[in-house]
Short mmCIF file of C-alpha atoms in Angstrom, two decimals:
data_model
loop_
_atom_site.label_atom_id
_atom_site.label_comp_id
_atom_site.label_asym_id
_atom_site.label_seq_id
_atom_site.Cartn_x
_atom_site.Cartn_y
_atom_site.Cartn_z
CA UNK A 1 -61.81 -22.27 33.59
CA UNK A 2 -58.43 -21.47 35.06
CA UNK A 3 -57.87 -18.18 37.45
CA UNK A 4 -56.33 -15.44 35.09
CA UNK A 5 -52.56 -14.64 36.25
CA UNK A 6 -52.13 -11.56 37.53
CA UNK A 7 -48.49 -9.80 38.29
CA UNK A 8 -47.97 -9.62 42.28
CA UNK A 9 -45.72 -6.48 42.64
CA UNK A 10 -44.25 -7.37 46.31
CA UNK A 11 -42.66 -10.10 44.47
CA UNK A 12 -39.34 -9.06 43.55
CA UNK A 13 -37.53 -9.43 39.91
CA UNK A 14 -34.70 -11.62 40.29
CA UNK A 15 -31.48 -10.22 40.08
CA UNK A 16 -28.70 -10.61 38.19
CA UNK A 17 -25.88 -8.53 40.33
CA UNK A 18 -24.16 -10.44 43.06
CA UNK A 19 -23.21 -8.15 46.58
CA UNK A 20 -19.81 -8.49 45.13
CA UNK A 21 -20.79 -6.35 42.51
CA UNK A 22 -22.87 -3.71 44.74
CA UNK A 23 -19.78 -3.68 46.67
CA UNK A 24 -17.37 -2.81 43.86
CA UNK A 25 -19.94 -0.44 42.10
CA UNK A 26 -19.07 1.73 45.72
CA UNK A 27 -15.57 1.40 45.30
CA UNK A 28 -15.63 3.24 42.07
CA UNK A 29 -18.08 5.85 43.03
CA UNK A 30 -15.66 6.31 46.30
CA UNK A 31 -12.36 6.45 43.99
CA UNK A 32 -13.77 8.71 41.67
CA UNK A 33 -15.15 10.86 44.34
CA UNK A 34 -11.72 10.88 45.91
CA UNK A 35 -9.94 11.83 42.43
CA UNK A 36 -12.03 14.90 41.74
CA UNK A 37 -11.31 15.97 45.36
CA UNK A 38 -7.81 16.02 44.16
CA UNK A 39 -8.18 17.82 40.55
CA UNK A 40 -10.50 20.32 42.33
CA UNK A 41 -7.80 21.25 44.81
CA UNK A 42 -5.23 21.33 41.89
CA UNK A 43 -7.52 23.77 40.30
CA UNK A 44 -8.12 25.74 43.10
CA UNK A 45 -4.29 26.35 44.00
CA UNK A 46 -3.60 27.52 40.49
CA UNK A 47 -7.04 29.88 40.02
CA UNK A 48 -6.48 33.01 38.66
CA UNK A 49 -8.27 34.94 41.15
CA UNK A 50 -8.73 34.55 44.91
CA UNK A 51 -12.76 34.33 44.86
CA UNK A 52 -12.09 31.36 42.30
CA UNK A 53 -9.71 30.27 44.53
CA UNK A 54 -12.09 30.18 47.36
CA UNK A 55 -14.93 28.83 45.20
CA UNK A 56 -13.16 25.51 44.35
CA UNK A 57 -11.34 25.01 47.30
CA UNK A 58 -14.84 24.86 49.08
CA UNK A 59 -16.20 22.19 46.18
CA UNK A 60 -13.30 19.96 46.91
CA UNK A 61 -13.94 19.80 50.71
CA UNK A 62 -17.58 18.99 49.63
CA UNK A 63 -16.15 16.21 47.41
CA UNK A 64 -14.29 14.73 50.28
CA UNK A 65 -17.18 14.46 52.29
CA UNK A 66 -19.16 12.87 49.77
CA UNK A 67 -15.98 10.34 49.45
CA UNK A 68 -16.26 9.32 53.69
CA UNK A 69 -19.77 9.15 53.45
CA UNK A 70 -19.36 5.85 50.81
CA UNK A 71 -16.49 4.43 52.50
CA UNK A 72 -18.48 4.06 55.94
CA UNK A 73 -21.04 2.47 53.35
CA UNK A 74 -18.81 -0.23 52.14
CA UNK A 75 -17.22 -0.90 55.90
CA UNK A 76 -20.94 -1.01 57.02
CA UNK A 77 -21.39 -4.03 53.63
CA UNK A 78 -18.51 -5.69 55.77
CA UNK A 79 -15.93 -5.13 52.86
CA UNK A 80 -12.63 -3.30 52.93
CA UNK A 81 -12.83 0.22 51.64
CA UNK A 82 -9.20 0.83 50.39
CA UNK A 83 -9.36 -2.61 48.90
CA UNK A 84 -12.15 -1.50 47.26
CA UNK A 85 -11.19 1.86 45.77
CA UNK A 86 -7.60 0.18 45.20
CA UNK A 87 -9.25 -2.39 42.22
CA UNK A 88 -10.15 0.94 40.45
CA UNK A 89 -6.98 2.53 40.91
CA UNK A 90 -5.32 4.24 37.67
CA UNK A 91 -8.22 3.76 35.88
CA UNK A 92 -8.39 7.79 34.79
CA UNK A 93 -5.06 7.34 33.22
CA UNK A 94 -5.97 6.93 29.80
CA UNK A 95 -8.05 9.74 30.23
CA UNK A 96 -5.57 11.98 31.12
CA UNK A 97 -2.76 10.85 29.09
CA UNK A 98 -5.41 11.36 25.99
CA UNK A 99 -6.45 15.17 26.76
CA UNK A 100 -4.02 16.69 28.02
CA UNK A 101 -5.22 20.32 28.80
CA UNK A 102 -3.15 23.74 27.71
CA UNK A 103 -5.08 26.38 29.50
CA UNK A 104 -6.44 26.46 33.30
CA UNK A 105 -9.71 26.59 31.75
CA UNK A 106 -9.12 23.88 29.45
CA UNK A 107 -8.16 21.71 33.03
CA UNK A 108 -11.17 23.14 34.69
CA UNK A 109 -13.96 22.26 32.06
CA UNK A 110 -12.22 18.78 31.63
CA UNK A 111 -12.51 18.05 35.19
CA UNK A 112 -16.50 19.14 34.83
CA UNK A 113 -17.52 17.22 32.10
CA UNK A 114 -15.15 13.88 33.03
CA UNK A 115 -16.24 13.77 36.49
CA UNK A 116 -19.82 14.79 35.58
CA UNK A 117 -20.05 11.90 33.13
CA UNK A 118 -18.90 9.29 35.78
CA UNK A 119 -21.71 10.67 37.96
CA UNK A 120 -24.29 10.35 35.72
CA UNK A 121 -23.03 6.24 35.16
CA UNK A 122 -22.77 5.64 38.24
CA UNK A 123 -26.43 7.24 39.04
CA UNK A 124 -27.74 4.98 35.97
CA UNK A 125 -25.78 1.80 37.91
CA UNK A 126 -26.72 2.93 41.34
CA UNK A 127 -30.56 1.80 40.74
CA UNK A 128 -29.26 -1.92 40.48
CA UNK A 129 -27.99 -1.80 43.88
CA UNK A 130 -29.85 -2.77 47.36
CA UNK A 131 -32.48 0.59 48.73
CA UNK A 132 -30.21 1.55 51.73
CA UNK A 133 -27.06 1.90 49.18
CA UNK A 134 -29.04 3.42 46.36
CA UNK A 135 -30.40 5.95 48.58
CA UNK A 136 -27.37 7.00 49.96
CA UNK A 137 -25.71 7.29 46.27
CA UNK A 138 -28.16 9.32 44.74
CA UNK A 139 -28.07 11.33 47.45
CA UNK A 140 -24.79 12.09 47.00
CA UNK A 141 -24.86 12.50 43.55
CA UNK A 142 -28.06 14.39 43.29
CA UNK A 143 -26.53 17.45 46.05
CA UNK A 144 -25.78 19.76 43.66
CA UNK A 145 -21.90 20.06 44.46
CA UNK A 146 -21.31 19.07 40.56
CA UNK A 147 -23.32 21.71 39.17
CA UNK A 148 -22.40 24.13 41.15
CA UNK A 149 -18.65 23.12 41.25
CA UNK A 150 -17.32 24.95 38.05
CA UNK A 151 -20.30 25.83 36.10
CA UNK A 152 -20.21 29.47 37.60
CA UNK A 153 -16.54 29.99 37.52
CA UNK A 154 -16.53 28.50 33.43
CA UNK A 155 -19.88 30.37 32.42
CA UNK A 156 -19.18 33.72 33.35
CA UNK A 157 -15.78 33.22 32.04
CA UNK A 158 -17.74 32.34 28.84
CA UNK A 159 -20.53 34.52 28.68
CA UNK A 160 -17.43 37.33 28.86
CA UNK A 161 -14.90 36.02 26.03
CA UNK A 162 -16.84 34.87 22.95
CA UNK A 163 -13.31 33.20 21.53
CA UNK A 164 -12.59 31.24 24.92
CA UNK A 165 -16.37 30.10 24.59
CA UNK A 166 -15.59 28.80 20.97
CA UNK A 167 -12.44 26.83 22.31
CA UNK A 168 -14.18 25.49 25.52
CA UNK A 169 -17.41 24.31 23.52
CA UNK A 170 -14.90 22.39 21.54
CA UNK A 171 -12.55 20.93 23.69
CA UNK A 172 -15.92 19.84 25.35
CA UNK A 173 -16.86 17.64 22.35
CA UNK A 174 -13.59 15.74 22.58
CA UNK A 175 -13.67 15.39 26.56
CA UNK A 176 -17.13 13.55 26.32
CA UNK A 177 -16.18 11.45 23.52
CA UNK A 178 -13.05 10.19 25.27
CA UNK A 179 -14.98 9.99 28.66
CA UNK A 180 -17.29 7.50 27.03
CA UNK A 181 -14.46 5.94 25.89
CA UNK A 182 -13.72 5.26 29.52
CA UNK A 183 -17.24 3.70 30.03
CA UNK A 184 -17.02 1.46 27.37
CA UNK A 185 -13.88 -0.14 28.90
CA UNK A 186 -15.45 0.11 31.96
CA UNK A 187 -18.34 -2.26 30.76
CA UNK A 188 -16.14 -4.39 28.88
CA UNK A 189 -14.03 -5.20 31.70
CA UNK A 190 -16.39 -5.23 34.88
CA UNK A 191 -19.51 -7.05 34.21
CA UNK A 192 -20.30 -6.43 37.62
CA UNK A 193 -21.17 -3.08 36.55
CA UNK A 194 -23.07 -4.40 33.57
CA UNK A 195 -25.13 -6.83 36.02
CA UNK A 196 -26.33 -3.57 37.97
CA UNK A 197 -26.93 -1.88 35.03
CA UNK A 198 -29.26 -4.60 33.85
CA UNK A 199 -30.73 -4.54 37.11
CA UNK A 200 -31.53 -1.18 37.57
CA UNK A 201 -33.33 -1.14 33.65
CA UNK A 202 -35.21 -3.64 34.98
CA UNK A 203 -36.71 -1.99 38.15
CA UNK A 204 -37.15 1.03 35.44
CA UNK A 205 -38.89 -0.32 33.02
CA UNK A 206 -41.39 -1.78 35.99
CA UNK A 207 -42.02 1.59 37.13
CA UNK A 208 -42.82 2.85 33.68
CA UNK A 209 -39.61 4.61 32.79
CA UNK A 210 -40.14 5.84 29.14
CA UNK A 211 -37.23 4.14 27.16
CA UNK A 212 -35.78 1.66 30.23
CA UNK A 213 -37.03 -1.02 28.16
CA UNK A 214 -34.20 -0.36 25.34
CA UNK A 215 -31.64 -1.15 28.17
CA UNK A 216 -32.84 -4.51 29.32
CA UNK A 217 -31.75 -6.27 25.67
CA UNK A 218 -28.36 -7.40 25.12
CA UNK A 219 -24.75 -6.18 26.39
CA UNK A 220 -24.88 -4.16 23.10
CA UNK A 221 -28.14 -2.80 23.52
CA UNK A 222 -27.85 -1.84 27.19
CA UNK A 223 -24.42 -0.20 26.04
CA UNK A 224 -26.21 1.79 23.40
CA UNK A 225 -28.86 3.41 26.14
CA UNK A 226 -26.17 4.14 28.35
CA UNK A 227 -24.20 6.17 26.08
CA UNK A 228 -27.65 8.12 25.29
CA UNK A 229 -28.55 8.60 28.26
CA UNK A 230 -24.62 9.87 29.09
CA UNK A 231 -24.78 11.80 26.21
CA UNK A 232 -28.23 13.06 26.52
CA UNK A 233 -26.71 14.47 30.28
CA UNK A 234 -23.31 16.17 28.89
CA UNK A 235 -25.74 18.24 26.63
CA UNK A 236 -27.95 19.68 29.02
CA UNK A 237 -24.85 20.34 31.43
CA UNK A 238 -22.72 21.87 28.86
CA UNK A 239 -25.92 24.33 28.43
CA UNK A 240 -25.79 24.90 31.61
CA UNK A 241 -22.30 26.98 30.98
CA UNK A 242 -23.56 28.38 28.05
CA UNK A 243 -21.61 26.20 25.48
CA UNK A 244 -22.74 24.22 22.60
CA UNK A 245 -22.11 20.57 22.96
#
């Protein structure tokens, strides 16, 4: 009788995603972190009081430190860091050109749930990538600088103007659907992204992550978890402020 066959957990599942695409996955994380640096310190300048003022400026210097803190990562990987944020350059565009925002508040909750949706694929992607990298990202994105960012300045806001809660919990449902839009693209035209993906759904589903296993399927089918997941996250953080989602 043959020796039953029994998993060895040391040994590694192979992977799909290349150090090309660990590499780029930084770049974007990098860019984006570097682009809500720059919305945060738009929003800041225009606040309409000084303690807002102060409140976002300080969120934006946090941003910018999470930003270095990646680049010395992808310089450590050997690659070029401007080279690397550069591929993803402009890629917010059709964002912004598609919700365009008439009120401060408006620009303020679109910068929350945009960026905050980017974090959360990026966290999802990040568990593809080797343990020194993935560490360092979800440390990054797991410090608390989104939450705390705008969901104050927004909420109380909010909680005080019933009609401006009405408009924001709107204008909410149309930033996530377009921000999605943005991660469809983004997995239609990088597969490098997809590779980690598929990766990281992997590693989860080894671990015992309820529902990891829908992710490991098809392009379609790891698609389709992602934008739960995503969606799953915009919900609880528009509660977070209060607003329906």
């Amino acid at each position: 009788m043959s020796e039953p066959q029994h998993h060895d957990p040391s040994v590694a599942t192979e992977k799909l995603a290349t150090d090309r695409d660990a590499v780029g996955l930084l770049g974007l994380i990098a860019y984006t972190e570097l682009a809500t640096f720059g919305r945060l310190a738009a929003d800041a300048a225009h606040a309409p009081t000084l303690a807002q003022r102060h409140q976002l400026s300080r969120h934006a210097g946090k941003m910018l430190a999470r930003h270095e803190r990646v680049l010395e990562r992808i310089a450590d990987l050997g690659a070029d860091p401007e080279a690397e944020m550069g591929a993803f350059d402009g890629i917010f565009d059709d964002f912004e050109a598609r919700t365009p925002s008439s009120t401060w508040w408006e620009g303020v909750l679109k910068g929350y749930v945009g960026h905050g949706v980017a974090d959360d694929f990026c966290r999802l992607a990040a568990d593809g990538l080797d343990d020194e990298s993935r560490d360092l990202v979800l440390e990054i994105l797991s410090d608390g600088v989104d939450s705390e960012r705008s969901a104050t300045v927004i909420a109380d806001a909010a909680a005080a103007d019933p009609v401006l809660a009405s408009r924001l919990a709107l204008w909410g449902r149309r930033l996530v659907g377009e921000a999605l839009g943005l991660v469809q693209t983004l997995l239609s035209e990088r597969e490098g992204l997809s590779r980690l993906l598929a990766d990281g759904a992997g590693h989860r589903t080894e671990a015992g992550t309820p529902g990891a296993a829908d992710a490991t399927g098809t392009a379609a089918d790891r698609q389709a978890w992602v934008f739960s997941q995503l969606t799953a996250e915009h919900t609880r953080r528009m509660g977070r402020l209060g607003l329906a989602a």
